CSV table of C-alpha atoms and ligand atoms in Angstrom, one decimal:
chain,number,residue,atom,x,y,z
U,1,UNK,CA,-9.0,12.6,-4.3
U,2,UNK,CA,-5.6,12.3,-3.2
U,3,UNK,CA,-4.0,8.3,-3.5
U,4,UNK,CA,-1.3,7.6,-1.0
U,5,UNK,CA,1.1,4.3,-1.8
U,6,UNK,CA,2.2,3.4,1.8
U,7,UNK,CA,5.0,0.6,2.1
U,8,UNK,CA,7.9,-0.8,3.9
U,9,UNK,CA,11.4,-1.3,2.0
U,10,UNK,CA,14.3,-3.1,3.6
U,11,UNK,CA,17.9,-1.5,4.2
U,12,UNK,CA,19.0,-2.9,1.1
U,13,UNK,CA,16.4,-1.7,-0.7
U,14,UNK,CA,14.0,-4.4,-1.2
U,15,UNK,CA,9.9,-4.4,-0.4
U,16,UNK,CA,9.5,-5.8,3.0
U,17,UNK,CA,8.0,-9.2,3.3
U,18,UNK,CA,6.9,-9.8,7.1
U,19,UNK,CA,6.4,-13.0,8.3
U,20,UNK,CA,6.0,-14.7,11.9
U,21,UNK,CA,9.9,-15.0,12.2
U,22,UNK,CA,10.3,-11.5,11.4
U,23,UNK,CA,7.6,-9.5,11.8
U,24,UNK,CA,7.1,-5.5,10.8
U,25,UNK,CA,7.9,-3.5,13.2
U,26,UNK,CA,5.8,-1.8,15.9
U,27,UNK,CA,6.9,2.0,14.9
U,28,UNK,CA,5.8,1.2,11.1
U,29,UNK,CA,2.9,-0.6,12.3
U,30,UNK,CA,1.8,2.7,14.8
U,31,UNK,CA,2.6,4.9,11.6
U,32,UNK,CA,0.3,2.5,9.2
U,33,UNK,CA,-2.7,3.0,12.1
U,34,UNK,CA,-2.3,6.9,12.2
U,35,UNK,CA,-2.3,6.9,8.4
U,36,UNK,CA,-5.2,4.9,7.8
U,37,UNK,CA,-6.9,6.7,10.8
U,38,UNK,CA,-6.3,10.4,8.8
U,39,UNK,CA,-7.3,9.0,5.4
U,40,UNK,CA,-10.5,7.1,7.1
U,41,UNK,CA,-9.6,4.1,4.4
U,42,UNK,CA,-7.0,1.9,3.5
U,43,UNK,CA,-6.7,-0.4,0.1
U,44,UNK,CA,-6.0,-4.1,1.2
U,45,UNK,CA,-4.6,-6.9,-1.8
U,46,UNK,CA,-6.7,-10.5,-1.1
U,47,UNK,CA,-3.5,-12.1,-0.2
U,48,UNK,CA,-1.9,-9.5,2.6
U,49,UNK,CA,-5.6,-8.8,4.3
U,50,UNK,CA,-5.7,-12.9,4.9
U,51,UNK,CA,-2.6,-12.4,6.1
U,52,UNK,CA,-3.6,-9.8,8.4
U,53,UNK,CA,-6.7,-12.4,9.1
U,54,UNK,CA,-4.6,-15.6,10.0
U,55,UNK,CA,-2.3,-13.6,11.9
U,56,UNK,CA,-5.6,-12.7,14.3
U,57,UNK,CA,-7.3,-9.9,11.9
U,58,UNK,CA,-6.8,-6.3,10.7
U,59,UNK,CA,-6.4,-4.9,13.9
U,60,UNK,CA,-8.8,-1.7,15.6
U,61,UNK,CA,-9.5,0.2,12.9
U,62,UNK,CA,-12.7,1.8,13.9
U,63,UNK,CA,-14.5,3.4,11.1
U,64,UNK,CA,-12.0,3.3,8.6
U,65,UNK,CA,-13.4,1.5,5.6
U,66,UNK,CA,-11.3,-1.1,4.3
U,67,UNK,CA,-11.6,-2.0,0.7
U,68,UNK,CA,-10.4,-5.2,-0.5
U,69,UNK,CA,-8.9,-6.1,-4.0
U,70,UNK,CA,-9.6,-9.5,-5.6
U,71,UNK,CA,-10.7,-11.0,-8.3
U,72,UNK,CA,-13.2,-13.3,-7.0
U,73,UNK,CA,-13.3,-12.8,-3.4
U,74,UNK,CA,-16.8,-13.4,-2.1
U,75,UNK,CA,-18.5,-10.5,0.1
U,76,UNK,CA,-17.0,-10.1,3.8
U,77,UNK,CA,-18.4,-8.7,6.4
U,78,UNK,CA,-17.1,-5.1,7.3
U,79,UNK,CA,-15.1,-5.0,3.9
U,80,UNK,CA,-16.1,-4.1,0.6
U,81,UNK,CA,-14.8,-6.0,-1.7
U,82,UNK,CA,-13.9,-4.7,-5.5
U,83,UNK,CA,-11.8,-5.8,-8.8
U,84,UNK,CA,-10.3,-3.6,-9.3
U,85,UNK,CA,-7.7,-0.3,-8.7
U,86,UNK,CA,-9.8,1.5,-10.6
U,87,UNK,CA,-12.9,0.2,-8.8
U,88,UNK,CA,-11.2,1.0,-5.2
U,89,UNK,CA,-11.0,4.3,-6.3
U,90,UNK,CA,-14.4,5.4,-7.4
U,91,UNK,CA,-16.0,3.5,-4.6
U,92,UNK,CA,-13.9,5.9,-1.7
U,93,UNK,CA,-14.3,8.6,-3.8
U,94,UNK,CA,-18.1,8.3,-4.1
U,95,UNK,CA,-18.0,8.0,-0.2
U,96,UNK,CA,-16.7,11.4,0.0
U,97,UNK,CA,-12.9,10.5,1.1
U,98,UNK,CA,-10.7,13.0,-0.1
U,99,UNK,CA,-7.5,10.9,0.2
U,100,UNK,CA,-7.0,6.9,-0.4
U,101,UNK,CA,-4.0,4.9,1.7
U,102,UNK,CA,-2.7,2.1,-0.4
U,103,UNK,CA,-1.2,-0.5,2.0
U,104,UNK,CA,-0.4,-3.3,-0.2
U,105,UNK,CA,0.9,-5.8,-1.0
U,106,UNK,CA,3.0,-5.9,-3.5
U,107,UNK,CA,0.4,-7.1,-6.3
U,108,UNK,CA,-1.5,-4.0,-5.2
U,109,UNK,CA,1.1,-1.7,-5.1
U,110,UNK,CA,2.3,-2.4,-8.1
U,111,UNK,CA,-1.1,-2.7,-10.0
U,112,UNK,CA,-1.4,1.1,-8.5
U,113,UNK,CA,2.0,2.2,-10.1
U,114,UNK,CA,1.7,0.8,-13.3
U,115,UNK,CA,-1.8,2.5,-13.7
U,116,UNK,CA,-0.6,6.0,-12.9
U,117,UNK,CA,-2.9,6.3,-9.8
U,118,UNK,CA,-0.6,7.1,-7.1
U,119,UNK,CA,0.0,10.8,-6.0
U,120,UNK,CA,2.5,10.4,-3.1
U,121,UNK,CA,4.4,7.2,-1.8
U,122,UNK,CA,5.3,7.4,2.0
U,123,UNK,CA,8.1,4.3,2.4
U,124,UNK,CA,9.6,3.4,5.5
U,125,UNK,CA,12.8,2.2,5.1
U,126,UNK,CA,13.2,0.1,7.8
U,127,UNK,CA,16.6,-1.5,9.6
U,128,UNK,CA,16.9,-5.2,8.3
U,129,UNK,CA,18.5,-6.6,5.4
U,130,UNK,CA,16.2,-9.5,3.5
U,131,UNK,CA,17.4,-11.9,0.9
U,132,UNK,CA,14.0,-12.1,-0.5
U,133,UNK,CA,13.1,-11.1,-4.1
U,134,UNK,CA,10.1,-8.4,-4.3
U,135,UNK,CA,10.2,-4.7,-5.9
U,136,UNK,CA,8.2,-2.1,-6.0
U,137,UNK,CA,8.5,-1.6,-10.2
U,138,UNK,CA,6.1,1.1,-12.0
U,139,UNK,CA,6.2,-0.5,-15.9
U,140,UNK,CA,9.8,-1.6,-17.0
U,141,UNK,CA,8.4,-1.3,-20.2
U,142,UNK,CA,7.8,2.5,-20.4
U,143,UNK,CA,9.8,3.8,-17.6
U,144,UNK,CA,13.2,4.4,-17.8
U,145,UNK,CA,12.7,6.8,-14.6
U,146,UNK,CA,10.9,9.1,-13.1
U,147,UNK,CA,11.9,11.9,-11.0
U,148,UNK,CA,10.0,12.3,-7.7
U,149,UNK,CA,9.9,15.3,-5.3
U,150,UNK,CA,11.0,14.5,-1.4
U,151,UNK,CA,8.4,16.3,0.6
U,152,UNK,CA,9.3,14.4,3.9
U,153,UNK,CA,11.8,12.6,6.0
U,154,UNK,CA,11.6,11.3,9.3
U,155,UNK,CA,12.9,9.0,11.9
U,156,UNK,CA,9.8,7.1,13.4
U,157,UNK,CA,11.9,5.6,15.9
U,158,UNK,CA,13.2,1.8,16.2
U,159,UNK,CA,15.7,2.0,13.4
U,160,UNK,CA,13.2,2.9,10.7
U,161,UNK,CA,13.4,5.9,8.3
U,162,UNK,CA,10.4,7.5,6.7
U,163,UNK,CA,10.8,8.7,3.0
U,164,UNK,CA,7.6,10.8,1.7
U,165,UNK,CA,7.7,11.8,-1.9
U,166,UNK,CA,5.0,13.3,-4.7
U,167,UNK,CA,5.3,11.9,-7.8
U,168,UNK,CA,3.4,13.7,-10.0
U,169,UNK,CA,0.8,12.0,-12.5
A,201,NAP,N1,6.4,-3.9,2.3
A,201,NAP,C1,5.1,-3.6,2.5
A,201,NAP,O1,4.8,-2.4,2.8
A,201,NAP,C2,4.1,-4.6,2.5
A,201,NAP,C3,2.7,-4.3,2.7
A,201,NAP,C4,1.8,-5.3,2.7
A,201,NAP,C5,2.2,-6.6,2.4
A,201,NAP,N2,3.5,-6.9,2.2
A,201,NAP,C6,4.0,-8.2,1.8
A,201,NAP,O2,3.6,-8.4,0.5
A,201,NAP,C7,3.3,-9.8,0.3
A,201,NAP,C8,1.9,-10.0,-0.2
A,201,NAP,O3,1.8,-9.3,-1.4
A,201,NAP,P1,1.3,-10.1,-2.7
A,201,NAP,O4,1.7,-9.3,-3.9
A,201,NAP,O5,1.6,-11.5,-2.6
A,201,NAP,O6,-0.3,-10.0,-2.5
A,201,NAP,P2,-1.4,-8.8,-2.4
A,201,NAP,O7,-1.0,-7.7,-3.3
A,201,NAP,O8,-1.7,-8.5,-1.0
A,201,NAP,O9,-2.7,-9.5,-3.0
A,201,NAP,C9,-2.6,-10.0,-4.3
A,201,NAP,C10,-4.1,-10.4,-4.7
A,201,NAP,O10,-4.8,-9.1,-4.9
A,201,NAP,C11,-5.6,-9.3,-6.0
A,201,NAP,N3,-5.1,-8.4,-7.1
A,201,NAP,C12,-3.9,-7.9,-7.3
A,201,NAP,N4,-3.8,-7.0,-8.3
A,201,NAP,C13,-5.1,-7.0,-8.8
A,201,NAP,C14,-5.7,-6.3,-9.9
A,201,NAP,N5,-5.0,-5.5,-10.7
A,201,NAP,N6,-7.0,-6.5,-10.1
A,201,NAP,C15,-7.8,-7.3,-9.3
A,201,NAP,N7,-7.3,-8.0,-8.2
A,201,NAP,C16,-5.9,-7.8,-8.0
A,201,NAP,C17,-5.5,-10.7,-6.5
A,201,NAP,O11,-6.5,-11.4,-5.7
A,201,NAP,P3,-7.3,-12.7,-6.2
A,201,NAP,O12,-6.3,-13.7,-6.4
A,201,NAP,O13,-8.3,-13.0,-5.1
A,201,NAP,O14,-8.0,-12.3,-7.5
A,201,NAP,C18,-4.1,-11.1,-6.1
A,201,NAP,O15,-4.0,-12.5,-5.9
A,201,NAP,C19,3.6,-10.5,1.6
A,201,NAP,O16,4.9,-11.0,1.6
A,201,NAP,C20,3.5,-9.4,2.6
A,201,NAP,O17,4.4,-9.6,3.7
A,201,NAP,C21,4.5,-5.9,2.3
């Protein structure tokens, strides 16, 4: 099974962090809906799905099974809940997906990276500068770099820039 890191950077290179005054926008939320739609799935972090549930839930996404890393979340309804990356994994790929959409946040993403279990990342780099301090890191302590293959770019419109790389395990 293929894992796909899906994630939105700012212009000056920075991982988004949406909020009510400055929401994502609606190209990178249209390209996050066809992506989760083709993969049937998406991986959620505890603290960006109840974001996505305060802000009036995750939206139509059909049958896409949503899988929802915590630590001690209790059982929701409509989500399955796990502890793990590893966890996230096994359970998609026991349901026959054949590729996994990993849609943050930034705990998640990370956790992800620094575990080796990501095959492409798809960032959209989109048009706002943001003061705030988050990174997408894979292990400062073992990486110096890591040289990633460009297998895509695109406009999506609005200002915002998609970037699609493999990076290899
Ligand atoms: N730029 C983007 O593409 C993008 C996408 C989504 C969200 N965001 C932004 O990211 C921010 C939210 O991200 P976040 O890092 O605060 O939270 P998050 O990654 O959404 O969720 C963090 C929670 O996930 C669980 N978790 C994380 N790693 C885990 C692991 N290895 N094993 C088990 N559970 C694990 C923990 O839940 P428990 O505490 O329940 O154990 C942790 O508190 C917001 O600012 C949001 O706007 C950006």
């Amino acid at each position: 099974m293929k894992t796909i890191l899906w994630a939105t950077l700012t212009a000056n290179g920075n991982y988004a962090q949406s909020g009510p005054d400055n929401p994502p926008t609606k190209e990178a939320l249209a390209d996050f809906v066809t992506h989760a739609a083709a993969a049937g799935n998406f991986i959620v972090g505890r603290r960006t799905f109840e974001n996505l549930r305060n802000g009036g839930g995750p939206g139509s996404f059909g049958e896409v099974d949503i899988v929802l890393i915590s630590k001690h979340a209790a059982d929701i309804p409509g989500v399955k809940v796990v502890r793990s990356p590893q966890e996230a994994l096994t359970y998609l790929r026991q349901k026959g997906h054949q590729t996994a959409l990993i849609s943050g946040g930034a705990d998640i993403h990370n956790a992800f990276l620094e575990q080796g279990l990501v095959d492409e990342v798809v960032l959209n780099v989109a048009p706002v500068l943001e003061g705030k301090g988050l990174n997408l890191l894979i292990d400062r302590e073992h990486y110096r770099f890591k040289h990633v293959e460009l297998l895509g770019c695109r406009p999506l419109g609005g200002g915002v820039v998609q970037l699609h790389y493999a990076i290899g395990r």
